[in-house]
């Protein structure tokens, strides 16, 4: 969901602010908003796909440009056949894009597994990251997952441009390092922050009373506990977390959903919420390094020898950190004359196609 939701939200922005008609193609998912029209396509065999004629699309639709996730890079072949300008959309941040592009060099120059490196890797804008904090797909060179991952990454430079869910005031150094690198990359357009503007669920009744309770609290006084779209904790860790939160004396909201794909609630950026970087899966280790050590807007709790973050450590990191300046620049980037709106206009200006 951390790829699909930003892509859908970006598509809505393109339709709203640039007048594009947008079609999104992805596997079946639940919870789509009621105002999204969808069509279910019948299954087809891979052999049939090879024999298909993409050019027939132009007979009924004026296609401008395909914008796609980097891990469906096979669309490049279709774009080439249709003589269209393809764009990648990175739904996370410029730091991850920096790592992906840097992997093209590392894959050819590092003689051993990344996890066996004695020193942290130095990324383009001078941040150092330990191999154990890299994303899971690059941890094992011999795995099929790594080979598929690198195959997609090698296609990034073939795009007309790369749009990233970030903004200049947040990751200006990273974007500048990519633009000034001796290896020539496609133009990079920071079009974020792109966040979920609505939910597919009906919370109007607020049966639990959470929203009413929040409305009665002072601004910036509540800690929100969330573990991403698929995070789960052991019983022991849940127990330590609950006791640690209680010991901190900080008011908190910890809402558990039956649906593991529940996303962060609307307004998380507006409130300038402080962060504790808790590591579970996917890109969270890299994000923790970036938030805690580079942007300095998060605290990273340390696990004990059993792999648990104990209650004392939790109570220690549950402190208020300043993030209001990031909230302000994020809102400015999203405004009508903000840097992200200008970047998306530049990417889709008529002479780009």
CSV table of C-alpha atoms in Angstrom, one decimal:
chain,number,residue,atom,x,y,z
A,1,UNK,CA,0.0,0.0,0.0
A,2,UNK,CA,3.0,2.3,0.5
A,3,UNK,CA,3.4,2.3,-3.3
A,4,UNK,CA,-0.3,2.2,-4.5
A,5,UNK,CA,-1.7,4.9,-2.3
A,6,UNK,CA,0.8,7.6,-3.2
A,7,UNK,CA,0.4,6.8,-6.9
A,8,UNK,CA,-3.3,7.1,-6.7
A,9,UNK,CA,-3.0,10.4,-4.8
A,10,UNK,CA,-0.6,11.7,-7.4
A,11,UNK,CA,-3.0,10.7,-10.1
A,12,UNK,CA,-5.7,12.7,-8.4
A,13,UNK,CA,-3.4,15.8,-8.3
A,14,UNK,CA,-2.6,15.5,-12.0
A,15,UNK,CA,-6.3,15.4,-12.8
A,16,UNK,CA,-7.2,18.2,-10.5
A,17,UNK,CA,-4.3,20.7,-11.2
A,18,UNK,CA,-3.2,19.8,-14.7
A,19,UNK,CA,-6.4,18.7,-16.4
A,20,UNK,CA,-5.1,15.2,-17.3
A,21,UNK,CA,-7.4,12.2,-17.6
A,22,UNK,CA,-5.6,9.5,-15.6
A,23,UNK,CA,-5.9,5.7,-15.7
A,24,UNK,CA,-4.3,3.6,-13.0
A,25,UNK,CA,-3.5,0.0,-13.6
A,26,UNK,CA,-2.8,-2.3,-10.6
A,27,UNK,CA,-3.8,-5.6,-9.1
A,28,UNK,CA,-7.2,-5.8,-7.3
A,29,UNK,CA,-7.2,-3.9,-3.9
A,30,UNK,CA,-10.0,-3.2,-1.5
A,31,UNK,CA,-11.0,0.0,0.2
A,32,UNK,CA,-11.1,2.3,-2.9
A,33,UNK,CA,-13.0,5.6,-2.4
A,34,UNK,CA,-16.5,5.5,-3.8
A,35,UNK,CA,-15.6,8.4,-6.2
A,36,UNK,CA,-13.0,6.3,-8.0
A,37,UNK,CA,-14.4,4.5,-11.1
A,38,UNK,CA,-12.8,1.1,-11.6
A,39,UNK,CA,-13.0,-1.7,-14.2
A,40,UNK,CA,-11.9,-5.3,-13.6
A,41,UNK,CA,-9.9,-6.7,-16.5
A,42,UNK,CA,-10.1,-10.5,-17.1
A,43,UNK,CA,-7.0,-12.6,-16.6
A,44,UNK,CA,-4.7,-13.2,-19.6
A,45,UNK,CA,-1.9,-15.5,-20.3
A,46,UNK,CA,1.7,-14.2,-20.6
A,47,UNK,CA,1.8,-15.7,-24.1
A,48,UNK,CA,-1.2,-13.6,-25.1
A,49,UNK,CA,0.5,-10.5,-23.7
A,50,UNK,CA,3.5,-11.0,-25.9
A,51,UNK,CA,1.3,-11.2,-29.0
A,52,UNK,CA,-0.7,-8.1,-28.0
A,53,UNK,CA,-0.5,-4.9,-30.1
A,54,UNK,CA,0.0,-1.9,-27.8
A,55,UNK,CA,-0.3,0.4,-30.7
A,56,UNK,CA,-4.0,-0.2,-30.8
A,57,UNK,CA,-4.3,1.8,-27.6
A,58,UNK,CA,-3.6,5.0,-29.6
A,59,UNK,CA,-6.7,4.4,-31.7
A,60,UNK,CA,-9.1,5.1,-28.9
A,61,UNK,CA,-7.1,7.1,-26.4
A,62,UNK,CA,-4.7,10.1,-26.6
A,63,UNK,CA,-1.9,8.8,-24.5
A,64,UNK,CA,0.5,11.4,-23.2
A,65,UNK,CA,2.9,9.7,-20.9
A,66,UNK,CA,3.0,6.5,-18.8
A,67,UNK,CA,3.9,7.2,-15.2
A,68,UNK,CA,4.8,4.0,-13.3
A,69,UNK,CA,6.3,2.4,-10.3
A,70,UNK,CA,10.0,1.5,-10.7
A,71,UNK,CA,9.2,-2.2,-10.0
A,72,UNK,CA,7.0,-2.5,-13.1
A,73,UNK,CA,9.7,-1.2,-15.3
A,74,UNK,CA,8.7,-3.7,-18.1
A,75,UNK,CA,6.3,-0.9,-19.1
A,76,UNK,CA,9.3,0.8,-20.7
A,77,UNK,CA,9.1,-1.6,-23.6
A,78,UNK,CA,5.5,-0.6,-24.2
A,79,UNK,CA,6.3,3.1,-24.0
A,80,UNK,CA,9.1,2.6,-26.5
A,81,UNK,CA,6.8,0.9,-28.9
A,82,UNK,CA,4.3,3.6,-28.6
A,83,UNK,CA,6.9,6.4,-28.9
A,84,UNK,CA,5.9,7.8,-25.5
A,85,UNK,CA,8.0,9.5,-22.9
A,86,UNK,CA,8.0,7.3,-19.8
A,87,UNK,CA,8.3,8.6,-16.2
A,88,UNK,CA,9.1,6.8,-13.0
A,89,UNK,CA,7.3,7.7,-9.8
A,90,UNK,CA,9.2,7.1,-6.6
A,91,UNK,CA,6.5,7.0,-3.8
A,92,UNK,CA,8.9,7.1,-0.9
A,93,UNK,CA,11.7,9.7,-0.9
A,94,UNK,CA,14.8,11.0,-2.6
A,95,UNK,CA,17.1,9.1,-0.2
A,96,UNK,CA,15.8,5.8,-1.4
A,97,UNK,CA,16.2,7.0,-5.0
A,98,UNK,CA,19.8,7.9,-4.2
A,99,UNK,CA,20.4,4.4,-2.9
A,100,UNK,CA,18.8,2.8,-6.0
A,101,UNK,CA,20.9,4.8,-8.4
A,102,UNK,CA,24.0,4.2,-6.3
A,103,UNK,CA,23.4,0.5,-6.4
A,104,UNK,CA,24.2,0.6,-10.1
A,105,UNK,CA,27.8,1.4,-9.2
A,106,UNK,CA,28.0,-0.7,-6.1
A,107,UNK,CA,26.7,-3.8,-7.9
A,108,UNK,CA,29.8,-3.7,-10.2
A,109,UNK,CA,32.4,-2.5,-7.7
A,110,UNK,CA,31.7,-4.1,-4.3
A,111,UNK,CA,33.5,-7.6,-4.2
A,112,UNK,CA,31.4,-9.0,-1.4
A,113,UNK,CA,27.9,-9.0,0.1
A,114,UNK,CA,26.9,-5.6,1.5
A,115,UNK,CA,26.2,-7.3,4.8
A,116,UNK,CA,29.9,-8.3,5.0
A,117,UNK,CA,31.3,-4.8,4.5
A,118,UNK,CA,33.3,-3.7,7.6
A,119,UNK,CA,32.4,0.0,7.2
A,120,UNK,CA,29.1,1.8,6.5
A,121,UNK,CA,28.3,2.8,2.9
A,122,UNK,CA,28.6,6.4,1.9
A,123,UNK,CA,25.7,7.7,-0.2
A,124,UNK,CA,25.9,10.6,-2.6
A,125,UNK,CA,25.1,13.4,-0.2
A,126,UNK,CA,27.6,12.2,2.5
A,127,UNK,CA,25.3,10.3,4.8
A,128,UNK,CA,26.7,6.9,6.0
A,129,UNK,CA,24.5,3.9,6.3
A,130,UNK,CA,25.4,0.5,7.7
A,131,UNK,CA,24.7,-2.5,5.4
A,132,UNK,CA,22.4,-4.0,8.1
A,133,UNK,CA,20.1,-1.0,7.6
A,134,UNK,CA,19.8,-1.4,3.8
A,135,UNK,CA,16.5,-2.6,2.4
A,136,UNK,CA,15.8,-6.3,2.4
A,137,UNK,CA,16.1,-7.1,-1.3
A,138,UNK,CA,19.8,-6.2,-1.4
A,139,UNK,CA,20.9,-8.2,1.6
A,140,UNK,CA,21.5,-11.4,-0.4
A,141,UNK,CA,23.2,-11.2,-3.8
A,142,UNK,CA,22.5,-14.9,-4.6
A,143,UNK,CA,18.7,-14.5,-4.1
A,144,UNK,CA,16.3,-14.4,-7.0
A,145,UNK,CA,14.8,-11.3,-5.3
A,146,UNK,CA,18.1,-9.4,-5.6
A,147,UNK,CA,18.5,-10.2,-9.3
A,148,UNK,CA,14.9,-9.0,-10.0
A,149,UNK,CA,15.5,-5.9,-8.0
A,150,UNK,CA,18.7,-5.0,-9.8
A,151,UNK,CA,17.1,-5.6,-13.2
A,152,UNK,CA,14.4,-3.0,-12.4
A,153,UNK,CA,17.0,-0.5,-10.9
A,154,UNK,CA,19.1,-0.7,-14.1
A,155,UNK,CA,16.1,0.7,-16.0
A,156,UNK,CA,15.8,3.9,-14.0
A,157,UNK,CA,18.2,5.9,-16.2
A,158,UNK,CA,16.1,5.0,-19.2
A,159,UNK,CA,13.2,7.2,-18.2
A,160,UNK,CA,12.4,10.7,-19.4
A,161,UNK,CA,12.2,11.8,-15.8
A,162,UNK,CA,11.8,10.6,-12.3
A,163,UNK,CA,9.1,12.1,-10.0
A,164,UNK,CA,9.7,11.7,-6.3
A,165,UNK,CA,7.3,12.0,-3.3
A,166,UNK,CA,9.4,14.7,-1.6
A,167,UNK,CA,10.1,18.4,-1.6
A,168,UNK,CA,13.1,20.7,-1.9
A,169,UNK,CA,13.1,22.1,1.6
A,170,UNK,CA,13.2,18.5,3.0
A,171,UNK,CA,15.7,16.7,0.7
A,172,UNK,CA,17.3,19.5,-1.3
A,173,UNK,CA,20.8,18.2,-0.5
A,174,UNK,CA,19.9,14.8,-1.8
A,175,UNK,CA,18.4,16.1,-5.0
A,176,UNK,CA,21.3,18.5,-5.6
A,177,UNK,CA,23.8,15.6,-5.2
A,178,UNK,CA,21.9,13.5,-7.7
A,179,UNK,CA,21.7,16.4,-10.2
A,180,UNK,CA,25.4,17.2,-9.8
A,181,UNK,CA,26.7,13.6,-9.8
A,182,UNK,CA,29.2,12.7,-12.5
A,183,UNK,CA,26.8,10.0,-13.7
A,184,UNK,CA,24.1,11.6,-15.7
A,185,UNK,CA,20.6,10.7,-14.4
A,186,UNK,CA,17.2,11.7,-15.8
A,187,UNK,CA,15.7,14.9,-14.6
A,188,UNK,CA,14.4,14.6,-11.0
A,189,UNK,CA,11.1,16.3,-10.1
A,190,UNK,CA,10.2,16.6,-6.4
A,191,UNK,CA,6.4,16.6,-6.5
A,192,UNK,CA,5.5,15.9,-2.8
A,193,UNK,CA,4.6,15.7,-0.1
A,194,UNK,CA,1.8,13.4,-1.4
A,195,UNK,CA,-0.3,12.1,1.4
A,196,UNK,CA,-3.6,10.3,1.6
A,197,UNK,CA,-6.4,12.9,1.2
A,198,UNK,CA,-9.3,10.6,2.2
A,199,UNK,CA,-10.2,7.1,3.4
A,200,UNK,CA,-12.2,4.3,1.8
A,201,UNK,CA,-13.8,3.5,5.2
A,202,UNK,CA,-16.7,5.3,6.9
A,203,UNK,CA,-15.6,6.7,10.3
A,204,UNK,CA,-18.4,9.2,10.6
A,205,UNK,CA,-19.9,7.5,13.6
A,206,UNK,CA,-16.6,7.4,15.5
A,207,UNK,CA,-17.9,4.5,17.6
A,208,UNK,CA,-14.7,4.3,19.7
A,209,UNK,CA,-14.8,8.0,20.5
A,210,UNK,CA,-11.1,8.5,19.5
A,211,UNK,CA,-11.8,11.5,17.3
A,212,UNK,CA,-13.9,13.2,20.0
A,213,UNK,CA,-11.2,12.5,22.6
A,214,UNK,CA,-8.5,14.0,20.2
A,215,UNK,CA,-10.6,17.1,19.7
A,216,UNK,CA,-10.5,17.8,23.4
A,217,UNK,CA,-6.7,17.5,23.7
A,218,UNK,CA,-4.2,20.4,23.4
A,219,UNK,CA,-2.4,20.7,20.0
A,220,UNK,CA,0.8,18.6,19.7
A,221,UNK,CA,0.1,16.8,23.0
A,222,UNK,CA,-0.6,13.3,21.8
A,223,UNK,CA,1.7,10.5,20.7
A,224,UNK,CA,0.2,8.5,17.8
A,225,UNK,CA,1.3,4.8,17.7
A,226,UNK,CA,1.4,3.2,14.3
A,227,UNK,CA,3.4,0.4,12.7
A,228,UNK,CA,2.9,0.9,9.0
A,229,UNK,CA,0.7,-1.0,6.6
A,230,UNK,CA,1.9,-4.5,7.6
A,231,UNK,CA,3.8,-4.2,10.9
A,232,UNK,CA,3.2,-6.7,13.7
A,233,UNK,CA,4.7,-7.1,17.1
A,234,UNK,CA,5.2,-10.1,19.4
A,235,UNK,CA,3.2,-10.4,22.6
A,236,UNK,CA,6.3,-9.6,24.6
A,237,UNK,CA,7.1,-6.5,22.6
A,238,UNK,CA,3.5,-5.3,22.8
A,239,UNK,CA,3.7,-5.7,26.6
A,240,UNK,CA,6.9,-3.7,26.8
A,241,UNK,CA,5.5,-1.0,24.6
A,242,UNK,CA,2.4,-0.6,26.6
A,243,UNK,CA,4.3,-0.4,29.9
A,244,UNK,CA,6.9,2.0,28.4
A,245,UNK,CA,4.2,4.3,27.1
A,246,UNK,CA,2.5,4.3,30.5
A,247,UNK,CA,5.8,5.0,32.3
A,248,UNK,CA,6.5,8.0,29.9
A,249,UNK,CA,3.5,9.9,31.3
A,250,UNK,CA,2.8,11.0,27.7
A,251,UNK,CA,-0.8,10.9,26.4
A,252,UNK,CA,-1.0,8.6,23.4
A,253,UNK,CA,-3.5,7.1,21.0
A,254,UNK,CA,-2.9,3.5,20.0
A,255,UNK,CA,-5.7,2.2,17.8
A,256,UNK,CA,-5.7,-1.4,16.6
A,257,UNK,CA,-7.6,-2.3,13.4
A,258,UNK,CA,-8.8,-5.6,12.1
A,259,UNK,CA,-7.6,-4.6,8.7
A,260,UNK,CA,-3.7,-4.7,8.6
A,261,UNK,CA,-3.6,-2.4,5.6
A,262,UNK,CA,-5.0,0.6,7.5
A,263,UNK,CA,-3.0,3.7,6.6
A,264,UNK,CA,-2.0,6.7,8.7
A,265,UNK,CA,-5.0,9.0,9.6
A,266,UNK,CA,-5.7,12.2,7.7
A,267,UNK,CA,-3.9,15.2,9.1
A,268,UNK,CA,-0.7,13.6,10.3
A,269,UNK,CA,1.4,16.1,8.4
A,270,UNK,CA,-0.8,19.1,9.4
A,271,UNK,CA,-0.1,18.4,13.0
A,272,UNK,CA,3.7,18.3,12.6
A,273,UNK,CA,3.7,15.1,14.6
A,274,UNK,CA,7.0,14.0,16.3
A,275,UNK,CA,8.4,10.6,15.3
A,276,UNK,CA,10.0,7.6,17.0
A,277,UNK,CA,11.6,5.4,14.3
A,278,UNK,CA,10.7,1.8,15.1
A,279,UNK,CA,12.2,-0.8,12.8
A,280,UNK,CA,10.0,-3.7,11.6
A,281,UNK,CA,10.3,-4.4,7.9
A,282,UNK,CA,10.9,-3.1,4.3
A,283,UNK,CA,12.5,0.4,4.1
A,284,UNK,CA,12.0,1.2,7.8
A,285,UNK,CA,15.7,0.6,8.8
A,286,UNK,CA,16.8,3.1,6.1
A,287,UNK,CA,14.1,5.5,7.0
A,288,UNK,CA,15.1,5.4,10.7
A,289,UNK,CA,18.8,6.3,9.8
A,290,UNK,CA,17.6,9.1,7.6
A,291,UNK,CA,15.1,10.6,10.1
A,292,UNK,CA,17.2,10.2,13.2
A,293,UNK,CA,20.7,11.0,11.9
A,294,UNK,CA,20.3,13.2,8.9
A,295,UNK,CA,17.0,15.1,9.2
A,296,UNK,CA,17.2,14.9,13.0
A,297,UNK,CA,13.4,14.8,13.4
A,298,UNK,CA,13.1,11.3,15.0
A,299,UNK,CA,14.5,9.2,17.8
A,300,UNK,CA,15.6,5.6,17.3
A,301,UNK,CA,15.0,3.2,20.2
A,302,UNK,CA,17.6,0.6,20.8
A,303,UNK,CA,16.8,-3.1,21.2
A,304,UNK,CA,18.3,-5.3,23.9
A,305,UNK,CA,20.2,-8.5,23.4
A,306,UNK,CA,16.9,-10.4,22.9
A,307,UNK,CA,15.8,-8.1,20.1
A,308,UNK,CA,13.2,-6.4,22.3
A,309,UNK,CA,12.9,-2.6,22.9
A,310,UNK,CA,12.3,-2.6,26.6
A,311,UNK,CA,10.0,-0.3,28.6
A,312,UNK,CA,12.8,1.9,29.9
A,313,UNK,CA,14.0,2.6,26.4
A,314,UNK,CA,10.5,3.4,25.2
A,315,UNK,CA,9.9,5.8,28.1
A,316,UNK,CA,13.2,7.5,27.4
A,317,UNK,CA,12.5,8.2,23.7
A,318,UNK,CA,8.9,9.3,24.1
A,319,UNK,CA,9.7,13.0,24.3
A,320,UNK,CA,8.5,15.9,22.3
A,321,UNK,CA,10.7,16.8,19.3
A,322,UNK,CA,10.3,19.9,17.2
A,323,UNK,CA,8.9,19.2,13.7
A,324,UNK,CA,6.8,22.3,13.2
A,325,UNK,CA,9.3,23.8,10.7
A,326,UNK,CA,9.0,20.8,8.5
A,327,UNK,CA,5.2,21.0,8.7
A,328,UNK,CA,5.4,24.6,7.5
A,329,UNK,CA,7.7,24.0,4.6
A,330,UNK,CA,5.7,20.9,3.6
A,331,UNK,CA,2.5,23.0,3.4
A,332,UNK,CA,4.3,25.6,1.4
A,333,UNK,CA,5.6,23.0,-1.1
A,334,UNK,CA,2.0,21.8,-1.6
A,335,UNK,CA,0.6,25.3,-2.2
A,336,UNK,CA,-0.5,26.6,-5.6
A,337,UNK,CA,2.8,28.4,-6.2
A,338,UNK,CA,4.9,25.9,-4.2
A,339,UNK,CA,8.0,24.0,-5.4
A,340,UNK,CA,6.2,20.7,-5.9
A,341,UNK,CA,3.4,22.1,-8.0
A,342,UNK,CA,6.0,23.9,-10.1
A,343,UNK,CA,8.0,20.7,-10.5
A,344,UNK,CA,5.0,18.7,-11.7
A,345,UNK,CA,4.2,21.5,-14.2
A,346,UNK,CA,7.8,21.4,-15.5
A,347,UNK,CA,7.7,17.6,-15.9
A,348,UNK,CA,4.5,17.8,-17.9
A,349,UNK,CA,5.0,20.9,-20.0
A,350,UNK,CA,4.0,20.4,-23.6
A,351,UNK,CA,7.5,20.3,-25.1
A,352,UNK,CA,8.4,17.4,-22.8
A,353,UNK,CA,6.5,15.0,-25.0
